[in-house]
């Protein structure tokens, strides 16, 4: 089963993707994580993506479609995948559809995580993430240590106020049209209220998936 997660930055897609991956026994594929790893490793893809990411802009569709092509044809996603933040423009939705059709697959479910703007800004501007394993933390200062891997917690560059505003704007203009696109292509978008405790949101998502 291939599940696409949609929702604004700060809606908790990453956290929910981890929970769903665990519960459903499928890998989570987060293009943000793939890109940050590429930046760290200094690959061609990483060098191409870095400046976009630091500003909170989307990286070019060609880069994302290259990643999706690699990932979806790899043995790791043979039984399915949870795609976190991997579809942020209409051309990406179209391109993913084409890539999957070529290997006899399709997107099976689309989940949309919804949260108010005020709450999003609050979440993003107060979160830190582990430099090592990328786990996000709320209410923990930069420089303290990750419980999972001992890595250092840092503020993501794109969680600075200016970049946050830009990411929300980019979401409205470029990603929201993806919701209608799936609707028009006969794919029901399952809306999840993403406000509230993490486990409650996970339960809502599993409910929407019929699990
Ligand atoms: P967030 O969900 O908070 O935006 P991510 O870690 O998912 O954070 O993504 C970080 C950055 O990586 C994005 O702001 C964007 O620059 C880039 N990125 C990730 N996925 C995509 C995508 N599908 N299309 C374009 N850019 C992407
Ligand atoms: Zn860690």
XYZ file of C-alpha atoms in Angstrom, residues 4-184:
181
model
C 0.715 9.950 0.641
C 0.734 12.331 3.604
C -0.182 15.953 2.916
C -0.336 18.922 5.273
C 1.432 22.175 6.099
C 4.896 22.284 7.665
C 4.463 21.829 11.410
C 1.323 19.715 11.120
C 3.231 16.754 12.542
C 3.426 14.713 9.345
C 6.893 13.433 10.208
C 5.895 12.277 13.674
C 2.715 10.657 12.386
C 4.595 9.067 9.483
C 6.907 7.350 12.002
C 3.941 6.098 14.039
C 2.068 4.853 10.997
C 5.214 3.206 9.610
C 5.592 1.325 12.886
C 1.954 0.320 13.126
C 1.595 -0.702 9.494
C 5.069 -2.236 9.117
C 5.976 -0.096 6.127
C 8.941 2.203 5.544
C 8.560 5.964 5.889
C 10.049 7.990 3.067
C 10.511 11.662 3.941
C 11.935 13.692 1.076
C 13.047 16.367 3.592
C 15.204 13.750 5.376
C 16.548 12.384 2.078
C 17.493 15.930 1.021
C 19.102 16.851 4.344
C 21.194 13.660 4.156
C 22.220 14.607 0.608
C 23.232 18.083 1.810
C 25.280 16.548 4.650
C 26.980 14.130 2.274
C 27.661 16.905 -0.236
C 26.197 14.970 -3.174
C 25.193 16.626 -6.441
C 21.548 16.460 -5.383
C 22.400 18.000 -2.019
C 24.349 20.862 -3.579
C 21.435 21.556 -5.883
C 18.891 21.540 -3.045
C 20.626 23.405 -0.222
C 19.884 27.050 -1.028
C 16.209 26.334 -1.688
C 15.884 24.488 1.600
C 17.586 27.195 3.673
C 15.134 29.791 2.356
C 12.160 27.513 2.926
C 11.498 27.285 -0.820
C 10.623 24.060 -2.595
C 13.484 22.333 -4.358
C 12.886 21.825 -8.106
C 10.389 19.130 -9.102
C 13.076 17.355 -11.146
C 15.122 16.721 -7.983
C 12.114 15.343 -6.091
C 10.978 13.186 -8.986
C 14.502 11.748 -9.197
C 14.320 10.822 -5.515
C 10.826 9.321 -5.862
C 11.928 7.303 -8.874
C 14.940 5.894 -6.936
C 12.958 5.185 -3.804
C 9.843 3.665 -5.344
C 11.809 1.262 -7.551
C 14.025 0.121 -4.658
C 13.419 -3.240 -2.903
C 12.837 -1.378 0.382
C 9.442 -0.115 -0.795
C 8.354 -3.308 -2.521
C 5.436 -3.798 -0.108
C 4.557 -0.113 0.045
C 5.591 3.126 1.647
C 4.414 6.080 3.655
C 5.377 9.184 1.718
C 5.964 12.127 4.058
C 6.190 15.539 2.401
C 7.096 13.869 -0.886
C 4.288 15.449 -2.914
C 4.212 19.238 -2.677
C 3.303 20.397 -6.173
C 0.854 19.244 -8.834
C 3.707 18.218 -11.198
C 5.113 16.063 -8.387
C 1.714 14.378 -7.906
C 1.530 13.741 -11.647
C 5.145 12.533 -11.845
C 4.705 10.168 -8.903
C 1.608 8.753 -10.592
C 3.573 8.099 -13.783
C 6.516 6.510 -11.934
C 4.170 4.216 -10.034
C 2.141 3.289 -13.120
C 5.354 2.162 -14.819
C 5.870 -0.426 -12.082
C 2.211 -1.439 -11.858
C 1.481 0.512 -8.695
C -0.561 3.520 -7.634
C -1.189 5.796 -4.693
C -3.712 3.957 -2.499
C -4.527 6.531 0.179
C -4.053 10.253 0.683
C -4.140 11.668 4.213
C -4.298 15.408 4.881
C -3.207 16.603 8.331
C -4.889 19.877 9.260
C -3.843 22.399 11.944
C -4.539 26.145 12.444
C -1.871 28.602 11.241
C -1.256 30.055 14.733
C -0.538 26.613 16.100
C 1.770 25.819 13.150
C 3.910 28.906 13.702
C 4.096 28.170 17.417
C 5.161 24.571 16.813
C 7.800 25.374 14.197
C 9.407 28.282 16.012
C 9.803 26.353 19.279
C 10.949 23.003 17.959
C 14.472 21.635 17.828
C 15.611 18.560 15.916
C 18.361 16.004 16.485
C 21.318 16.535 14.187
C 21.871 12.796 14.166
C 18.533 10.997 13.819
C 16.278 13.974 12.877
C 13.841 13.381 15.746
C 11.950 16.610 16.457
C 11.592 17.862 20.046
C 9.173 20.429 21.467
C 10.259 22.722 24.299
C 13.891 21.586 24.348
C 16.742 24.061 23.931
C 19.322 23.834 21.138
C 22.522 22.204 22.410
C 20.844 19.603 24.622
C 21.151 15.909 23.807
C 18.849 13.543 21.880
C 17.388 10.742 24.002
C 17.369 8.314 21.110
C 20.872 8.634 19.685
C 22.872 11.062 21.829
C 23.032 13.569 18.968
C 22.911 17.317 19.512
C 19.603 19.194 19.221
C 19.682 22.130 16.837
C 17.257 24.703 15.465
C 16.655 23.960 11.797
C 17.673 26.870 9.586
C 14.249 26.802 7.943
C 12.593 27.093 11.368
C 13.763 30.732 11.638
C 10.741 33.112 11.551
C 11.380 34.445 8.035
C 11.675 30.972 6.530
C 8.613 29.752 8.443
C 6.460 32.498 6.924
C 7.811 31.613 3.517
C 7.131 27.878 3.962
C 3.506 28.529 4.947
C 3.063 30.789 1.917
C 4.667 28.171 -0.343
C 2.299 25.573 1.112
C -0.772 27.719 0.346
C 0.224 28.527 -3.210
C 2.004 25.378 -4.389
C 0.933 22.441 -2.228
C -2.750 23.114 -1.491
C -3.625 22.678 -5.200
C -2.440 19.059 -4.839
C -5.493 18.405 -2.613
C -7.870 19.379 -5.440
C -5.753 17.534 -7.986
C -6.193 14.241 -6.096
C -9.908 14.986 -5.758
C -10.234 15.540 -9.492
